[in-house]
PDB file of C-alpha atoms in Angstrom:
ATOM      1  CA  MET E1198      55.417 -17.165 -17.033  1.00 67.00           C
ATOM      2  CA  SER E1199      51.765 -18.004 -17.138  1.00 85.00           C
ATOM      3  CA  THR E1200      50.312 -20.340 -19.955  1.00 89.00           C
ATOM      4  CA  VAL E1201      48.533 -17.247 -21.417  1.00 92.00           C
ATOM      5  CA  ALA E1202      51.770 -15.253 -21.653  1.00 93.00           C
ATOM      6  CA  ILE E1203      53.561 -18.040 -23.234  1.00 92.00           C
ATOM      7  CA  ALA E1204      50.913 -18.350 -25.795  1.00 94.00           C
ATOM      8  CA  ILE E1205      51.051 -14.957 -26.721  1.00 94.00           C
ATOM      9  CA  ALA E1206      54.770 -14.510 -26.887  1.00 94.00           C
ATOM     10  CA  CYS E1207      55.067 -17.661 -29.222  1.00 93.00           C
ATOM     11  CA  GLY E1208      52.020 -16.407 -31.159  1.00 94.00           C
ATOM     12  CA  VAL E1209      53.580 -13.157 -31.970  1.00 94.00           C
ATOM     13  CA  LEU E1210      56.631 -15.042 -33.318  1.00 90.00           C
ATOM     14  CA  ILE E1211      54.751 -17.388 -35.229  1.00 90.00           C
ATOM     15  CA  GLY E1212      52.616 -14.793 -36.949  1.00 91.00           C
ATOM     16  CA  LEU E1213      55.631 -12.610 -37.701  1.00 88.00           C
ATOM     17  CA  CYS E1214      56.948 -15.814 -39.615  1.00 84.00           C
ATOM     18  CA  LEU E1215      53.789 -16.167 -41.576  1.00 85.00           C
ATOM     19  CA  GLY E1216      53.433 -12.675 -42.478  1.00 85.00           C
ATOM     20  CA  ALA E1217      57.240 -12.452 -43.576  1.00 81.00           C
ATOM     21  CA  LEU E1218      57.836 -15.547 -45.172  1.00 79.00           C
ATOM     22  CA  GLY E1219      54.211 -16.844 -46.373  1.00 80.00           C
ATOM     23  CA  GLY E1220      54.953 -19.991 -44.153  1.00 76.00           C
ATOM     24  CA  GLY E1221      57.447 -21.530 -41.745  1.00 69.00           C
ATOM     25  CA  GLY E1222      55.867 -19.940 -38.670  1.00 71.00           C
ATOM     26  CA  SER E1223      53.088 -22.727 -38.610  1.00 70.00           C
ATOM     27  CA  ILE E1224      55.550 -25.588 -38.197  1.00 77.00           C
ATOM     28  CA  LEU E1225      56.458 -24.326 -34.899  1.00 81.00           C
ATOM     29  CA  THR E1226      52.837 -24.005 -33.876  1.00 89.00           C
ATOM     30  CA  VAL E1227      52.795 -27.949 -32.765  1.00 86.00           C
ATOM     31  CA  PRO E1228      56.091 -28.346 -30.956  1.00 86.00           C
ATOM     32  CA  VAL E1229      55.297 -25.008 -28.998  1.00 90.00           C
ATOM     33  CA  LEU E1230      51.726 -26.248 -27.998  1.00 92.00           C
ATOM     34  CA  VAL E1231      53.314 -29.663 -27.094  1.00 90.00           C
ATOM     35  CA  SER E1232      56.170 -28.655 -25.408  1.00 87.00           C
ATOM     36  CA  LEU E1233      55.743 -25.227 -23.686  1.00 91.00           C
ATOM     37  CA  LEU E1234      51.915 -25.383 -23.197  1.00 92.00           C
ATOM     38  CA  HIS E1235      51.560 -29.130 -22.567  1.00 91.00           C
ATOM     39  CA  VAL E1236      49.012 -29.878 -24.874  1.00 92.00           C
ATOM     40  CA  GLY E1237      48.515 -33.418 -26.408  1.00 90.00           C
ATOM     41  CA  PRO E1238      49.958 -34.232 -29.949  1.00 84.00           C
ATOM     42  CA  GLN E1239      46.813 -34.811 -31.308  1.00 82.00           C
ATOM     43  CA  SER E1240      44.783 -31.906 -29.835  1.00 90.00           C
ATOM     44  CA  ALA E1241      47.837 -29.631 -30.624  1.00 90.00           C
ATOM     45  CA  THR E1242      47.596 -30.662 -34.461  1.00 86.00           C
ATOM     46  CA  SER E1243      43.775 -29.743 -34.521  1.00 89.00           C
ATOM     47  CA  ALA E1244      44.459 -26.322 -32.650  1.00 92.00           C
ATOM     48  CA  SER E1245      47.334 -25.642 -34.835  1.00 91.00           C
ATOM     49  CA  LEU E1246      44.706 -25.763 -37.837  1.00 90.00           C
ATOM     50  CA  ILE E1247      42.832 -23.100 -36.337  1.00 93.00           C
ATOM     51  CA  ILE E1248      45.689 -20.798 -35.413  1.00 94.00           C
ATOM     52  CA  VAL E1249      47.314 -21.093 -38.648  1.00 91.00           C
ATOM     53  CA  GLY E1250      44.097 -20.834 -40.782  1.00 92.00           C
ATOM     54  CA  ILE E1251      42.597 -17.863 -39.250  1.00 94.00           C
ATOM     55  CA  THR E1252      46.324 -15.715 -39.132  1.00 93.00           C
ATOM     56  CA  SER E1253      46.773 -16.736 -42.760  1.00 92.00           C
ATOM     57  CA  VAL E1254      43.404 -15.330 -43.622  1.00 93.00           C
ATOM     58  CA  ILE E1255      44.489 -11.906 -41.981  1.00 92.00           C
ATOM     59  CA  ALA E1256      47.834 -11.953 -43.381  1.00 90.00           C
ATOM     60  CA  ALA E1257      46.583 -12.446 -46.900  1.00 92.00           C
ATOM     61  CA  VAL E1258      44.314  -9.602 -46.477  1.00 92.00           C
ATOM     62  CA  ALA E1259      47.095  -7.242 -46.181  1.00 86.00           C
ATOM     63  CA  HIS E1260      49.279  -8.935 -48.909  1.00 87.00           C
ATOM     64  CA  ALA E1261      46.025  -8.751 -51.513  1.00 91.00           C
ATOM     65  CA  ARG E1262      45.955  -5.056 -50.903  1.00 89.00           C
ATOM     66  CA  GLY E1263      49.608  -5.026 -52.384  1.00 84.00           C
ATOM     67  CA  GLY E1264      48.408  -7.032 -55.380  1.00 89.00           C
ATOM     68  CA  HIS E1265      50.597  -9.879 -54.110  1.00 88.00           C
ATOM     69  CA  VAL E1266      48.176 -12.693 -54.531  1.00 93.00           C
ATOM     70  CA  ARG E1267      47.539 -14.911 -57.701  1.00 92.00           C
ATOM     71  CA  TRP E1268      43.642 -15.923 -56.567  1.00 93.00           C
ATOM     72  CA  LYS E1269      43.172 -18.498 -59.227  1.00 89.00           C
ATOM     73  CA  ALA E1270      46.636 -20.284 -58.694  1.00 89.00           C
ATOM     74  CA  ALA E1271      45.517 -20.351 -54.776  1.00 92.00           C
ATOM     75  CA  ALA E1272      41.911 -21.816 -55.336  1.00 92.00           C
ATOM     76  CA  VAL E1273      43.387 -24.629 -57.550  1.00 90.00           C
ATOM     77  CA  PHE E1274      46.221 -25.564 -55.311  1.00 91.00           C
ATOM     78  CA  GLY E1275      43.930 -25.182 -52.250  1.00 89.00           C
ATOM     79  CA  ILE E1276      41.048 -27.195 -53.678  1.00 90.00           C
ATOM     80  CA  ILE E1277      43.473 -30.156 -54.852  1.00 91.00           C
ATOM     81  CA  GLY E1278      45.206 -29.651 -51.229  1.00 88.00           C
ATOM     82  CA  SER E1279      42.077 -30.241 -49.193  1.00 86.00           C
ATOM     83  CA  VAL E1280      41.272 -33.752 -50.562  1.00 86.00           C
ATOM     84  CA  THR E1281      44.750 -35.053 -49.311  1.00 89.00           C
ATOM     85  CA  ALA E1282      44.476 -32.802 -46.137  1.00 87.00           C
ATOM     86  CA  PHE E1283      41.368 -34.707 -45.367  1.00 84.00           C
ATOM     87  CA  GLY E1284      43.050 -38.176 -45.641  1.00 86.00           C
ATOM     88  CA  GLY E1285      45.934 -36.862 -43.586  1.00 87.00           C
ATOM     89  CA  SER E1286      43.440 -35.929 -40.744  1.00 84.00           C
ATOM     90  CA  ILE E1287      42.039 -39.374 -40.631  1.00 85.00           C
ATOM     91  CA  LEU E1288      45.513 -40.969 -40.447  1.00 85.00           C
ATOM     92  CA  ASN E1289      46.485 -38.404 -37.738  1.00 79.00           C
ATOM     93  CA  ARG E1290      44.170 -40.278 -35.276  1.00 78.00           C
ATOM     94  CA  ALA E1291      45.735 -43.722 -35.984  1.00 81.00           C
ATOM     95  CA  VAL E1292      49.304 -42.829 -34.950  1.00 80.00           C
ATOM     96  CA  ASP E1293      51.197 -43.175 -31.760  1.00 79.00           C
ATOM     97  CA  PRO E1294      51.519 -39.434 -30.400  1.00 72.00           C
ATOM     98  CA  GLN E1295      55.377 -39.670 -29.881  1.00 78.00           C
ATOM     99  CA  ILE E1296      55.712 -41.466 -33.625  1.00 80.00           C
ATOM    100  CA  LEU E1297      53.924 -38.498 -34.769  1.00 76.00           C
ATOM    101  CA  LEU E1298      56.350 -35.987 -33.076  1.00 76.00           C
ATOM    102  CA  ILE E1299      59.304 -37.742 -34.580  1.00 82.00           C
ATOM    103  CA  ALA E1300      57.667 -37.433 -37.835  1.00 80.00           C
ATOM    104  CA  PHE E1301      57.450 -33.818 -37.109  1.00 76.00           C
ATOM    105  CA  SER E1302      60.961 -33.381 -36.391  1.00 81.00           C
ATOM    106  CA  SER E1303      62.309 -35.103 -39.573  1.00 84.00           C
ATOM    107  CA  LEU E1304      59.873 -32.455 -41.549  1.00 78.00           C
ATOM    108  CA  MET E1305      61.522 -29.666 -39.699  1.00 77.00           C
ATOM    109  CA  VAL E1306      65.011 -30.654 -40.945  1.00 86.00           C
ATOM    110  CA  VAL E1307      63.801 -31.188 -44.366  1.00 82.00           C
ATOM    111  CA  ALA E1308      62.073 -27.645 -44.142  1.00 76.00           C
ATOM    112  CA  ALA E1309      65.190 -26.324 -42.897  1.00 81.00           C
ATOM    113  CA  VAL E1310      67.327 -27.694 -45.602  1.00 84.00           C
ATOM    114  CA  ALA E1311      64.748 -26.382 -48.127  1.00 78.00           C
ATOM    115  CA  MET E1312      64.659 -23.222 -46.832  1.00 73.00           C
ATOM    116  CA  LEU E1313      68.593 -22.699 -46.757  1.00 82.00           C
ATOM    117  CA  ARG E1314      68.937 -23.936 -50.383  1.00 81.00           C
ATOM    118  CA  ARG E1315      66.363 -21.615 -51.293  1.00 72.00           C
ATOM    119  CA  THR E1316      68.184 -18.533 -50.009  1.00 74.00           C
ATOM    120  CA  ARG E1317      70.988 -19.705 -52.565  1.00 74.00           C
ATOM    121  CA  LYS E1318      69.041 -21.108 -55.591  1.00 64.00           C
ATOM    122  CA  CYS E1319      65.368 -19.908 -55.760  1.00 50.00           C
ATOM    123  CA  THR E1320      65.628 -16.047 -55.713  1.00 51.00           C
ATOM    124  CA  ALA E1321      62.883 -14.857 -58.356  1.00 47.00           C
ATOM    125  CA  PRO E1322      63.462 -11.423 -59.961  1.00 46.00           C
ATOM    126  CA  GLU E1323      61.764  -8.803 -57.456  1.00 43.00           C
ATOM    127  CA  SER E1324      61.183  -6.189 -59.599  1.00 42.00           C
ATOM    128  CA  ASP E1325      58.540  -8.211 -61.338  1.00 43.00           C
ATOM    129  CA  ASP E1326      55.607  -9.088 -59.225  1.00 45.00           C
ATOM    130  CA  ARG E1327      53.527 -10.761 -61.944  1.00 44.00           C
ATOM    131  CA  SER E1328      54.037 -14.434 -62.991  1.00 43.00           C
ATOM    132  CA  THR E1329      54.112 -15.274 -66.483  1.00 43.00           C
ATOM    133  CA  THR E1330      50.618 -17.238 -66.399  1.00 45.00           C
ATOM    134  CA  ASP E1331      49.351 -13.646 -64.942  1.00 47.00           C
ATOM    135  CA  ALA E1332      50.582 -11.714 -67.990  1.00 43.00           C
ATOM    136  CA  LYS E1333      48.038  -9.335 -69.596  1.00 43.00           C
ATOM    137  CA  PRO E1334      47.754  -8.673 -73.388  1.00 43.00           C
ATOM    138  CA  VAL E1335      49.866  -5.460 -74.282  1.00 42.00           C
ATOM    139  CA  ALA E1336      50.311  -3.249 -76.907  1.00 44.00           C
ATOM    140  CA  ASP E1337      53.008  -4.126 -79.801  1.00 43.00           C
ATOM    141  CA  VAL E1338      54.149  -0.641 -80.146  1.00 43.00           C
ATOM    142  CA  SER E1339      56.923  -1.833 -82.652  1.00 44.00           C
ATOM    143  CA  ARG E1340      54.378  -1.960 -85.604  1.00 44.00           C
ATOM    144  CA  SER E1341      53.297   0.885 -87.378  1.00 48.00           C
ATOM    145  CA  PRO E1342      51.017   3.655 -85.699  1.00 52.00           C
ATOM    146  CA  GLY E1343      47.743   2.517 -85.345  1.00 52.00           C
ATOM    147  CA  ALA E1344      48.394  -1.267 -85.647  1.00 49.00           C
ATOM    148  CA  VAL E1345      47.902  -2.844 -82.379  1.00 47.00           C
ATOM    149  CA  ALA E1346      48.689  -6.297 -81.738  1.00 46.00           C
ATOM    150  CA  THR E1347      48.040  -8.467 -78.842  1.00 47.00           C
ATOM    151  CA  VAL E1348      50.797 -10.551 -77.241  1.00 43.00           C
ATOM    152  CA  THR E1349      49.664 -14.340 -76.629  1.00 46.00           C
ATOM    153  CA  LYS E1350      49.179 -14.981 -72.798  1.00 47.00           C
ATOM    154  CA  PRO E1351      51.889 -17.432 -71.947  1.00 50.00           C
ATOM    155  CA  ARG E1352      50.455 -20.728 -70.836  1.00 64.00           C
ATOM    156  CA  VAL E1353      51.305 -22.971 -67.948  1.00 66.00           C
ATOM    157  CA  THR E1354      53.119 -25.759 -69.390  1.00 78.00           C
ATOM    158  CA  THR E1355      52.496 -29.538 -68.611  1.00 82.00           C
ATOM    159  CA  ALA E1356      55.649 -29.803 -66.348  1.00 80.00           C
ATOM    160  CA  GLN E1357      54.566 -26.705 -64.424  1.00 77.00           C
ATOM    161  CA  ALA E1358      51.167 -27.959 -63.950  1.00 80.00           C
ATOM    162  CA  SER E1359      52.505 -31.465 -63.077  1.00 85.00           C
ATOM    163  CA  LYS E1360      54.807 -29.886 -60.312  1.00 80.00           C
ATOM    164  CA  LEU E1361      52.024 -27.741 -58.955  1.00 82.00           C
ATOM    165  CA  VAL E1362      49.492 -30.546 -58.901  1.00 88.00           C
ATOM    166  CA  ALA E1363      52.103 -32.956 -56.920  1.00 86.00           C
ATOM    167  CA  ALA E1364      53.038 -30.126 -54.502  1.00 83.00           C
ATOM    168  CA  ALA E1365      49.266 -29.497 -53.671  1.00 89.00           C
ATOM    169  CA  LEU E1366      48.590 -33.181 -52.954  1.00 90.00           C
ATOM    170  CA  VAL E1367      51.720 -33.459 -50.668  1.00 85.00           C
ATOM    171  CA  VAL E1368      51.113 -29.988 -49.017  1.00 82.00           C
ATOM    172  CA  GLY E1369      47.585 -31.094 -48.386  1.00 86.00           C
ATOM    173  CA  PHE E1370      48.464 -34.279 -46.824  1.00 87.00           C
ATOM    174  CA  LEU E1371      50.976 -32.672 -44.335  1.00 80.00           C
ATOM    175  CA  THR E1372      48.586 -30.148 -43.293  1.00 80.00           C
ATOM    176  CA  GLY E1373      46.115 -32.783 -42.258  1.00 84.00           C
ATOM    177  CA  PHE E1374      48.713 -35.344 -40.847  1.00 83.00           C
ATOM    178  CA  LEU E1375      50.766 -32.814 -38.858  1.00 77.00           C
ATOM    179  CA  GLY E1376      48.614 -29.630 -38.539  1.00 75.00           C
ATOM    180  CA  VAL E1377      50.905 -27.406 -40.478  1.00 74.00           C
ATOM    181  CA  GLY E1378      50.144 -24.772 -43.333  1.00 72.00           C
ATOM    182  CA  GLY E1379      52.957 -26.105 -45.558  1.00 76.00           C
ATOM    183  CA  GLY E1380      54.156 -22.681 -46.518  1.00 77.00           C
ATOM    184  CA  PHE E1381      57.518 -23.804 -46.555  1.00 73.00           C
ATOM    185  CA  LEU E1382      56.628 -26.186 -49.279  1.00 74.00           C
ATOM    186  CA  ILE E1383      54.156 -24.231 -51.001  1.00 84.00           C
ATOM    187  CA  VAL E1384      56.282 -20.977 -51.645  1.00 81.00           C
ATOM    188  CA  PRO E1385      59.316 -22.809 -53.280  1.00 75.00           C
ATOM    189  CA  ALA E1386      56.853 -24.345 -55.754  1.00 78.00           C
ATOM    190  CA  LEU E1387      55.238 -21.415 -56.824  1.00 84.00           C
ATOM    191  CA  VAL E1388      58.504 -19.966 -57.268  1.00 79.00           C
ATOM    192  CA  LEU E1389      59.921 -22.913 -59.187  1.00 72.00           C
ATOM    193  CA  ALA E1390      56.823 -24.182 -61.236  1.00 76.00           C
ATOM    194  CA  LEU E1391      55.105 -20.821 -61.908  1.00 79.00           C
ATOM    195  CA  GLY E1392      57.718 -18.489 -61.702  1.00 78.00           C
ATOM    196  CA  TYR E1393      56.372 -16.123 -59.188  1.00 83.00           C
ATOM    197  CA  SER E1394      58.448 -13.550 -57.541  1.00 81.00           C
ATOM    198  CA  MET E1395      58.940 -14.213 -53.671  1.00 79.00           C
ATOM    199  CA  PRO E1396      56.372 -11.229 -52.773  1.00 83.00           C
ATOM    200  CA  VAL E1397      53.696 -13.041 -55.094  1.00 88.00           C
ATOM    201  CA  ALA E1398      54.565 -16.338 -53.853  1.00 86.00           C
ATOM    202  CA  VAL E1399      54.399 -15.455 -50.087  1.00 87.00           C
ATOM    203  CA  GLY E1400      50.699 -13.805 -50.524  1.00 90.00           C
ATOM    204  CA  THR E1401      49.491 -16.505 -52.520  1.00 93.00           C
ATOM    205  CA  SER E1402      50.962 -19.152 -50.074  1.00 91.00           C
ATOM    206  CA  LEU E1403      48.823 -17.527 -47.225  1.00 92.00           C
ATOM    207  CA  VAL E1404      45.588 -18.097 -49.134  1.00 93.00           C
ATOM    208  CA  ILE E1405      46.401 -21.560 -49.970  1.00 92.00           C
ATOM    209  CA  ILE E1406      47.205 -22.230 -46.384  1.00 90.00           C
ATOM    210  CA  ALA E1407      43.878 -21.068 -45.373  1.00 91.00           C
ATOM    211  CA  ILE E1408      41.896 -23.129 -47.661  1.00 90.00           C
ATOM    212  CA  THR E1409      43.953 -26.463 -46.782  1.00 87.00           C
ATOM    213  CA  SER E1410      43.819 -25.939 -42.953  1.00 88.00           C
ATOM    214  CA  ALA E1411      40.121 -25.288 -43.328  1.00 89.00           C
ATOM    215  CA  GLY E1412      39.901 -28.823 -45.267  1.00 85.00           C
ATOM    216  CA  ALA E1413      41.716 -30.379 -42.587  1.00 84.00           C
ATOM    217  CA  PHE E1414      39.963 -29.093 -39.712  1.00 88.00           C
ATOM    218  CA  ALA E1415      36.676 -29.972 -41.509  1.00 85.00           C
ATOM    219  CA  GLU E1416      37.246 -33.665 -41.095  1.00 79.00           C
ATOM    220  CA  ARG E1417      37.659 -33.318 -37.507  1.00 82.00           C
ATOM    221  CA  LEU E1418      34.648 -31.260 -36.670  1.00 82.00           C
ATOM    222  CA  GLY E1419      33.014 -32.852 -33.522  1.00 79.00           C
ATOM    223  CA  THR E1420      36.136 -35.125 -32.824  1.00 79.00           C
ATOM    224  CA  ALA E1421      38.890 -32.471 -32.027  1.00 79.00           C
ATOM    225  CA  SER E1422      39.518 -31.551 -28.103  1.00 86.00           C
ATOM    226  CA  ILE E1423      40.495 -27.824 -28.491  1.00 91.00           C
ATOM    227  CA  PRO E1424      41.971 -26.274 -25.598  1.00 92.00           C
ATOM    228  CA  TRP E1425      40.179 -22.779 -26.242  1.00 94.00           C
ATOM    229  CA  GLN E1426      41.844 -20.962 -23.268  1.00 94.00           C
ATOM    230  CA  ILE E1427      45.026 -21.516 -25.100  1.00 95.00           C
ATOM    231  CA  VAL E1428      43.777 -21.130 -28.654  1.00 95.00           C
ATOM    232  CA  ILE E1429      42.261 -17.800 -28.077  1.00 96.00           C
ATOM    233  CA  PRO E1430      45.106 -15.768 -27.197  1.00 96.00           C
ATOM    234  CA  PHE E1431      47.487 -17.681 -29.109  1.00 96.00           C
ATOM    235  CA  THR E1432      45.483 -16.742 -32.350  1.00 95.00           C
ATOM    236  CA  LEU E1433      45.075 -13.164 -31.430  1.00 96.00           C
ATOM    237  CA  ALA E1434      48.714 -12.742 -31.038  1.00 96.00           C
ATOM    238  CA  ALA E1435      49.594 -14.359 -34.156  1.00 94.00           C
ATOM    239  CA  VAL E1436      47.297 -12.343 -36.179  1.00 94.00           C
ATOM    240  CA  ALA E1437      49.312  -9.014 -34.429  1.00 94.00           C
ATOM    241  CA  GLY E1438      52.488 -10.719 -35.310  1.00 92.00           C
ATOM    242  CA  SER E1439      51.574 -11.357 -39.011  1.00 90.00           C
ATOM    243  CA  PHE E1440      51.005  -7.627 -39.380  1.00 90.00           C
ATOM    244  CA  ALA E1441      54.382  -6.562 -38.018  1.00 88.00           C
ATOM    245  CA  GLY E1442      55.797  -9.860 -40.378  1.00 85.00           C
ATOM    246  CA  THR E1443      54.152  -8.212 -43.404  1.00 82.00           C
ATOM    247  CA  ALA E1444      55.941  -4.836 -42.442  1.00 82.00           C
ATOM    248  CA  VAL E1445      59.162  -6.612 -41.904  1.00 77.00           C
ATOM    249  CA  SER E1446      59.139  -8.465 -45.325  1.00 71.00           C
ATOM    250  CA  ASP E1447      59.252  -4.989 -46.997  1.00 70.00           C
ATOM    251  CA  ARG E1448      62.218  -3.903 -45.029  1.00 76.00           C
ATOM    252  CA  ILE E1449      64.503  -6.770 -44.216  1.00 72.00           C
ATOM    253  CA  SER E1450      66.197  -9.165 -46.560  1.00 71.00           C
ATOM    254  CA  GLY E1451      64.085 -12.093 -47.286  1.00 65.00           C
ATOM    255  CA  ASN E1452      67.341 -14.502 -47.362  1.00 75.00           C
ATOM    256  CA  ALA E1453      68.423 -13.277 -43.961  1.00 77.00           C
ATOM    257  CA  LEU E1454      64.931 -13.899 -42.556  1.00 69.00           C
ATOM    258  CA  THR E1455      64.863 -17.372 -44.107  1.00 72.00           C
ATOM    259  CA  ARG E1456      68.300 -18.361 -43.121  1.00 79.00           C
ATOM    260  CA  SER E1457      67.433 -17.462 -39.337  1.00 77.00           C
ATOM    261  CA  PHE E1458      64.455 -19.191 -39.188  1.00 73.00           C
ATOM    262  CA  ALA E1459      66.104 -22.452 -40.787  1.00 79.00           C
ATOM    263  CA  ILE E1460      68.300 -22.226 -37.887  1.00 84.00           C
ATOM    264  CA  LEU E1461      65.431 -21.995 -35.544  1.00 77.00           C
ATOM    265  CA  LEU E1462      63.889 -25.107 -36.994  1.00 77.00           C
ATOM    266  CA  LEU E1463      66.938 -27.185 -36.889  1.00 86.00           C
ATOM    267  CA  VAL E1464      67.192 -26.227 -33.006  1.00 82.00           C
ATOM    268  CA  ILE E1465      63.695 -27.038 -32.186  1.00 78.00           C
ATOM    269  CA  ALA E1466      63.599 -30.313 -34.212  1.00 82.00           C
ATOM    270  CA  ILE E1467      66.617 -31.673 -32.107  1.00 86.00           C
ATOM    271  CA  TYR E1468      64.630 -30.802 -28.856  1.00 78.00           C
ATOM    272  CA  VAL E1469      61.592 -32.247 -30.086  1.00 77.00           C
ATOM    273  CA  VAL E1470      62.949 -35.620 -31.438  1.00 84.00           C
ATOM    274  CA  THR E1471      65.044 -36.064 -28.126  1.00 84.00           C
ATOM    275  CA  THR E1472      61.761 -35.513 -26.052  1.00 77.00           C
ATOM    276  CA  ALA E1473      59.895 -38.040 -28.013  1.00 78.00           C
ATOM    277  CA  GLY E1474      62.567 -40.368 -28.008  1.00 81.00           C
ATOM    278  CA  ILE E1475      62.727 -40.557 -24.199  1.00 79.00           C
ATOM    279  CA  GLU E1476      59.189 -40.882 -23.851  1.00 76.00           C
ATOM    280  CA  LEU E1477      59.217 -44.016 -26.326  1.00 78.00           C
ATOM    281  CA  ALA E1478      62.070 -45.390 -24.350  1.00 79.00           C
ATOM    282  CA  ARG E1479      60.096 -45.554 -21.065  1.00 74.00           C
TER     283      ARG E1479
END
C-alpha cells in the first residue's frame, strides 16, 4: 500500500474518532505517522498538531450547528491551555525521540483506563444539553398571575473552577509536548467539573483542541519540519472522517465507541513501547 493510501486510511479513522468522541483520535496520529508512515517523532508531533487542529475546527462547526458548543468555557480553557502548550513544545525538542514514544505509550494506557472508567462512572444526562453554568433565567410560573420571578443563574463553584484550570494546564502541556489534542482528558473534565452532557462536552472539546493545537504549533513556526506530502492527504481524510464521526455519535452508543477505542489504544501502546524499547536497546 502506498504512503498516501495509508495516510488517507488512517486519517479517516482518526477523524471518525474525533467527530464521534471529541478526542481520542488525536492520540493515534503520532504513532501512526511514526510507525506506518516513517516520520521522525519530533516532526510527527508537529504534523499531528496541524492534522488535529484543522480537523477539530471543521468537526466543531458541525457540533456548533447542533448547539453543542459552550464558547465561553472553550475560550477560557483553550487560552489557559495554550500557555502550557507553548512550554511543552519547547521541552519536546530536548527529549530523546524514543523516550518521547515511551512517554506517549504510557499516556495511551492512562487514556484507555480513563475512557473505560468513564463508560461506567461519568455518564451525564443526555436529555439536557445545557450545563448548569449556561442556564438562562426562566419565568417562575408557580407565583400569582402576572408575577414573574427570575431564577438566579447558577455560578461555577471554586472547586469546579480549580478542576477546570488544572485540567487546562495539564492538557495544554501534553498538547505541546506530545502533539496530542487532549480530548480524552478534556471531555471527562467538562463532564465532571461543569456537569456538561456528553454531546456538549464533545462539541466544546473540539473547540478547545483547536485552540491549544494552534498555541503549541505557534511556538514551532520556523523550526518544525513538516512532511506536507503526507500531512495534506492525511488532513483531508481526517476532515471527511470527522463528518462521519459526527453522524455516528448520534446513532451509536457512546459507551460502545469509547470501549472499542480504549482497547485499540492499549494494543497500539504495547506495539509502540515495544518498538521504542528495541531501538533504545540497540
